[in-house]
């Protein structure tokens, strides 16, 4: 007899409550009305994608940057309220952001 059975014998009128399961593992990020600007630049001859224009909390922007980098398996950084992704991934980044509910504006190239 395990502990659960012993507790049922001691408290027969007790009804077990189901714990709510979390369906979304990702933390909630504030979604703004203004579009996020997705730019393409070359720095020192190497292509980069820059995301700017997010006016939510800085922690939310960092979470978003980390999520994009892990989904694309690329390097990047978060500086001066901009996400800098190594390589030209504008189309894929825009698709990821639109799935999350953001408005995205493509600028340049």
Coordinates of N, CA and C in Angstrom, one line a residue:
X1 N 0.8 -1.2 0.0 CA 0.0 0.0 0.0 C 0.9 1.2 0.0
X2 N 0.7 2.1 -1.0 CA 1.6 3.3 -1.1 C 0.9 4.4 -0.3
X3 N 1.5 5.5 -0.3 CA 1.1 6.7 0.5 C -0.3 7.2 0.0
X4 N -0.5 7.2 -1.3 CA -1.7 7.7 -1.9 C -2.9 6.9 -1.4
X5 N -2.7 5.6 -1.4 CA -3.8 4.7 -0.9 C -4.1 4.9 0.5
X6 N -3.0 5.1 1.3 CA -3.2 5.3 2.8 C -4.0 6.6 3.0
X7 N -3.7 7.6 2.2 CA -4.4 8.9 2.4 C -5.9 8.7 2.0
X8 N -6.2 7.9 1.0 CA -7.5 7.7 0.6 C -8.3 7.0 1.7
X9 N -7.7 6.0 2.4 CA -8.3 5.3 3.5 C -8.6 6.3 4.6
X10 N -7.6 7.2 4.9 CA -7.8 8.1 6.0 C -8.9 9.2 5.7
X11 N -8.9 9.7 4.4 CA -9.9 10.7 4.0 C -10.7 10.3 2.8
X12 N -11.7 9.4 3.0 CA -12.4 8.9 1.9 C -13.3 9.9 1.2
X13 N -13.7 11.0 1.9 CA -14.6 12.0 1.2 C -13.8 13.0 0.4
X14 N -12.5 13.0 0.5 CA -11.6 13.9 -0.3 C -11.7 13.6 -1.8
X15 N -11.9 14.7 -2.5 CA -11.8 14.6 -4.0 C -10.6 15.3 -4.5
X16 N -9.8 14.5 -5.3 CA -8.6 15.1 -5.9 C -8.9 16.2 -6.9
X17 N -8.2 17.3 -6.8 CA -8.3 18.4 -7.8 C -7.2 18.2 -8.8
X18 N -7.6 18.4 -10.1 CA -6.6 18.3 -11.1 C -5.9 19.6 -11.2
X19 N -4.6 19.5 -11.3 CA -3.7 20.7 -11.5 C -3.8 21.2 -12.9
X20 N -4.0 22.5 -13.1 CA -4.0 23.0 -14.5 C -2.7 22.8 -15.2
X21 N -2.7 22.2 -16.3 CA -1.4 22.0 -17.0 C -1.2 23.2 -17.9
X22 N 0.1 23.5 -18.0 CA 0.5 24.7 -18.8 C 0.6 24.2 -20.3
X23 N -0.1 24.9 -21.2 CA -0.1 24.5 -22.6 C 1.0 25.3 -23.3
X24 N 1.4 26.5 -22.8 CA 2.4 27.3 -23.4 C 3.6 27.4 -22.6
X25 N 4.8 26.8 -23.1 CA 6.0 26.9 -22.3 C 6.7 28.2 -22.3
X26 N 6.5 29.0 -23.4 CA 7.1 30.3 -23.6 C 6.5 31.3 -22.7
X27 N 7.3 32.2 -22.1 CA 6.7 33.3 -21.3 C 5.9 34.3 -22.2
X28 N 5.0 34.9 -21.6 CA 4.2 35.9 -22.3 C 5.0 37.1 -22.6
X29 N 4.9 37.6 -23.8 CA 5.6 38.8 -24.2 C 4.6 39.8 -24.7
X30 N 4.8 41.1 -24.3 CA 3.9 42.1 -24.6 C 4.0 42.4 -26.1
X31 N 2.8 42.5 -26.8 CA 2.8 42.7 -28.2 C 2.3 44.1 -28.4
X32 N 3.0 44.8 -29.2 CA 2.7 46.2 -29.4 C 1.9 46.4 -30.7
X33 N 1.3 47.6 -30.8 CA 0.5 47.9 -32.0 C 1.4 48.4 -33.2
X34 N 2.5 49.1 -32.9 CA 3.4 49.6 -33.9 C 4.2 48.4 -34.5
X35 N 4.6 48.5 -35.7 CA 5.3 47.4 -36.3 C 6.8 47.4 -35.9
X36 N 7.4 46.3 -35.8 CA 8.8 46.1 -35.5 C 9.5 46.2 -36.9
X37 N 10.6 47.0 -36.9 CA 11.3 47.2 -38.2 C 12.4 46.2 -38.3
X38 N 12.4 45.5 -39.5 CA 13.3 44.5 -39.8 C 14.2 45.0 -40.9
X39 N 15.5 45.2 -40.6 CA 16.4 45.8 -41.6 C 17.5 44.8 -41.9
X40 N 18.1 45.0 -43.1 CA 19.3 44.3 -43.5 C 20.4 45.2 -43.7
X41 N 21.6 44.9 -43.2 CA 22.8 45.7 -43.4 C 24.0 44.7 -43.6
X42 N 25.0 45.3 -44.1 CA 26.3 44.6 -44.2 C 27.3 45.4 -43.3
X43 N 27.9 44.7 -42.4 CA 28.9 45.3 -41.6 C 30.2 44.5 -41.7
X44 N 31.3 45.2 -42.1 CA 32.6 44.6 -42.4 C 32.4 43.5 -43.4
X45 N 31.5 43.6 -44.4 CA 31.3 42.7 -45.5 C 30.5 41.5 -45.1
X46 N 29.9 41.5 -43.9 CA 29.1 40.3 -43.5 C 27.7 40.8 -43.3
X47 N 26.7 40.0 -43.8 CA 25.3 40.4 -43.6 C 24.8 40.2 -42.2
X48 N 23.9 41.2 -41.8 CA 23.2 41.1 -40.5 C 21.8 41.5 -40.7
X49 N 20.9 41.0 -39.8 CA 19.5 41.5 -39.8 C 19.3 42.2 -38.4
X50 N 18.7 43.4 -38.5 CA 18.5 44.2 -37.3 C 17.0 44.3 -37.1
X51 N 16.6 44.1 -35.9 CA 15.2 44.3 -35.5 C 15.2 45.5 -34.5
X52 N 14.4 46.5 -34.7 CA 14.2 47.6 -33.8 C 12.8 48.1 -33.8
X53 N 12.5 49.0 -32.9 CA 11.2 49.6 -32.8 C 10.3 49.0 -31.8
X54 N 10.8 48.1 -31.0 CA 9.9 47.4 -29.9 C 10.0 48.3 -28.7
X55 N 8.8 48.8 -28.2 CA 8.7 49.7 -27.1 C 8.2 49.0 -25.9
X56 N 8.3 47.7 -25.7 CA 7.9 47.0 -24.5 C 9.0 47.0 -23.5
X57 N 8.9 46.2 -22.5 CA 9.9 46.0 -21.5 C 11.2 45.5 -22.1
X58 N 12.3 45.9 -21.6 CA 13.6 45.4 -22.1 C 13.8 43.9 -21.9
X59 N 13.3 43.4 -20.8 CA 13.4 41.9 -20.6 C 12.6 41.1 -21.6
X60 N 11.4 41.7 -22.0 CA 10.6 41.0 -23.1 C 11.4 41.0 -24.4
X61 N 12.1 42.0 -24.7 CA 12.9 42.1 -25.9 C 14.0 41.1 -25.9
X62 N 14.7 41.0 -24.7 CA 15.8 40.0 -24.6 C 15.2 38.6 -24.7
X63 N 14.0 38.3 -24.2 CA 13.4 37.0 -24.3 C 13.2 36.7 -25.8
X64 N 12.6 37.7 -26.5 CA 12.3 37.6 -27.9 C 13.6 37.3 -28.7
X65 N 14.7 38.0 -28.4 CA 16.0 37.9 -29.1 C 16.5 36.4 -28.9
X66 N 16.4 35.9 -27.7 CA 16.9 34.6 -27.4 C 16.1 33.5 -28.2
X67 N 14.8 33.7 -28.2 CA 13.9 32.8 -28.9 C 14.2 32.8 -30.4
X68 N 14.4 33.9 -31.0 CA 14.7 34.0 -32.4 C 16.0 33.3 -32.7
X69 N 17.0 33.6 -31.9 CA 18.4 33.0 -32.1 C 18.3 31.5 -32.0
X70 N 17.5 31.0 -31.0 CA 17.5 29.5 -30.9 C 16.7 28.8 -32.0
X71 N 15.6 29.5 -32.4 CA 14.8 28.9 -33.5 C 15.6 28.9 -34.8
X72 N 16.4 29.9 -35.1 CA 17.2 29.9 -36.3 C 18.6 29.3 -36.2
X73 N 19.0 29.0 -35.0 CA 20.3 28.4 -34.7 C 21.4 29.3 -35.2
X74 N 21.3 30.6 -34.9 CA 22.3 31.5 -35.3 C 22.8 32.4 -34.1
X75 N 23.9 33.1 -34.3 CA 24.4 34.0 -33.3 C 23.7 35.3 -33.4
X76 N 23.9 36.1 -32.4 CA 23.3 37.5 -32.4 C 23.5 38.1 -31.1
X77 N 23.0 39.3 -31.0 CA 23.1 40.0 -29.7 C 22.0 41.0 -29.5
X78 N 21.9 41.6 -28.3 CA 20.9 42.6 -28.0 C 21.7 43.8 -27.5
X79 N 21.6 44.9 -28.3 CA 22.3 46.1 -27.9 C 21.5 47.3 -28.2
X80 N 21.5 48.3 -27.4 CA 20.8 49.6 -27.6 C 19.4 49.4 -28.1
X81 N 18.6 48.5 -27.5 CA 17.2 48.3 -27.8 C 17.1 47.8 -29.3
X82 N 18.1 47.0 -29.8 CA 18.1 46.4 -31.1 C 18.5 45.0 -31.0
X83 N 17.9 44.1 -31.8 CA 18.3 42.7 -31.9 C 19.1 42.6 -33.1
X84 N 20.3 42.1 -33.0 CA 21.2 42.0 -34.2 C 21.4 40.5 -34.4
X85 N 21.0 40.0 -35.5 CA 21.1 38.6 -35.9 C 22.1 38.4 -37.0
X86 N 23.1 37.5 -36.9 CA 24.1 37.3 -37.9 C 23.5 36.6 -39.1
X87 N 23.6 37.2 -40.3 CA 23.1 36.6 -41.5 C 21.8 37.3 -41.9
X88 N 21.4 37.0 -43.2 CA 20.2 37.6 -43.7 C 19.0 36.6 -43.5
X89 N 18.3 36.8 -42.5 CA 17.1 35.9 -42.1 C 15.9 36.7 -42.0
X90 N 15.7 37.8 -42.8 CA 14.5 38.6 -42.7 C 13.2 37.9 -42.9
X91 N 13.2 37.1 -43.9 CA 11.9 36.4 -44.2 C 11.5 35.4 -43.1
X92 N 12.5 34.7 -42.6 CA 12.2 33.7 -41.5 C 11.8 34.4 -40.2
X93 N 12.6 35.5 -39.9 CA 12.3 36.3 -38.7 C 10.9 36.9 -38.7
X94 N 10.6 37.5 -39.9 CA 9.3 38.1 -40.1 C 8.2 37.0 -39.9
X95 N 8.4 35.9 -40.4 CA 7.4 34.8 -40.2 C 7.2 34.4 -38.8
X96 N 8.3 34.3 -38.0 CA 8.3 33.9 -36.6 C 7.5 35.0 -35.8
X97 N 7.8 36.3 -36.1 CA 7.2 37.4 -35.4 C 5.7 37.5 -35.7
X98 N 5.3 37.2 -37.0 CA 3.9 37.3 -37.3 C 3.1 36.2 -36.7
X99 N 3.7 35.0 -36.5 CA 3.1 33.9 -35.8 C 2.9 34.2 -34.3
X100 N 3.7 35.0 -33.8 CA 3.6 35.5 -32.4 C 2.6 36.6 -32.2
X101 N 2.2 37.2 -33.3 CA 1.2 38.3 -33.3 C 1.7 39.7 -33.5
X102 N 3.0 39.8 -33.8 CA 3.6 41.1 -34.0 C 3.3 41.6 -35.4
X103 N 3.3 42.9 -35.6 CA 3.3 43.5 -37.0 C 4.8 43.8 -37.3
X104 N 5.2 43.4 -38.5 CA 6.6 43.6 -38.9 C 6.6 44.4 -40.2
X105 N 7.6 45.3 -40.3 CA 7.8 46.1 -41.5 C 9.2 45.9 -42.0
X106 N 9.3 45.5 -43.2 CA 10.6 45.2 -43.9 C 11.1 46.5 -44.5
X107 N 12.4 46.8 -44.1 CA 13.0 48.0 -44.6 C 14.4 47.7 -45.2
X108 N 14.6 48.2 -46.4 CA 15.9 48.0 -47.1 C 16.0 46.7 -47.8
X109 N 16.7 46.8 -48.9 CA 17.0 45.6 -49.8 C 15.8 44.9 -50.2

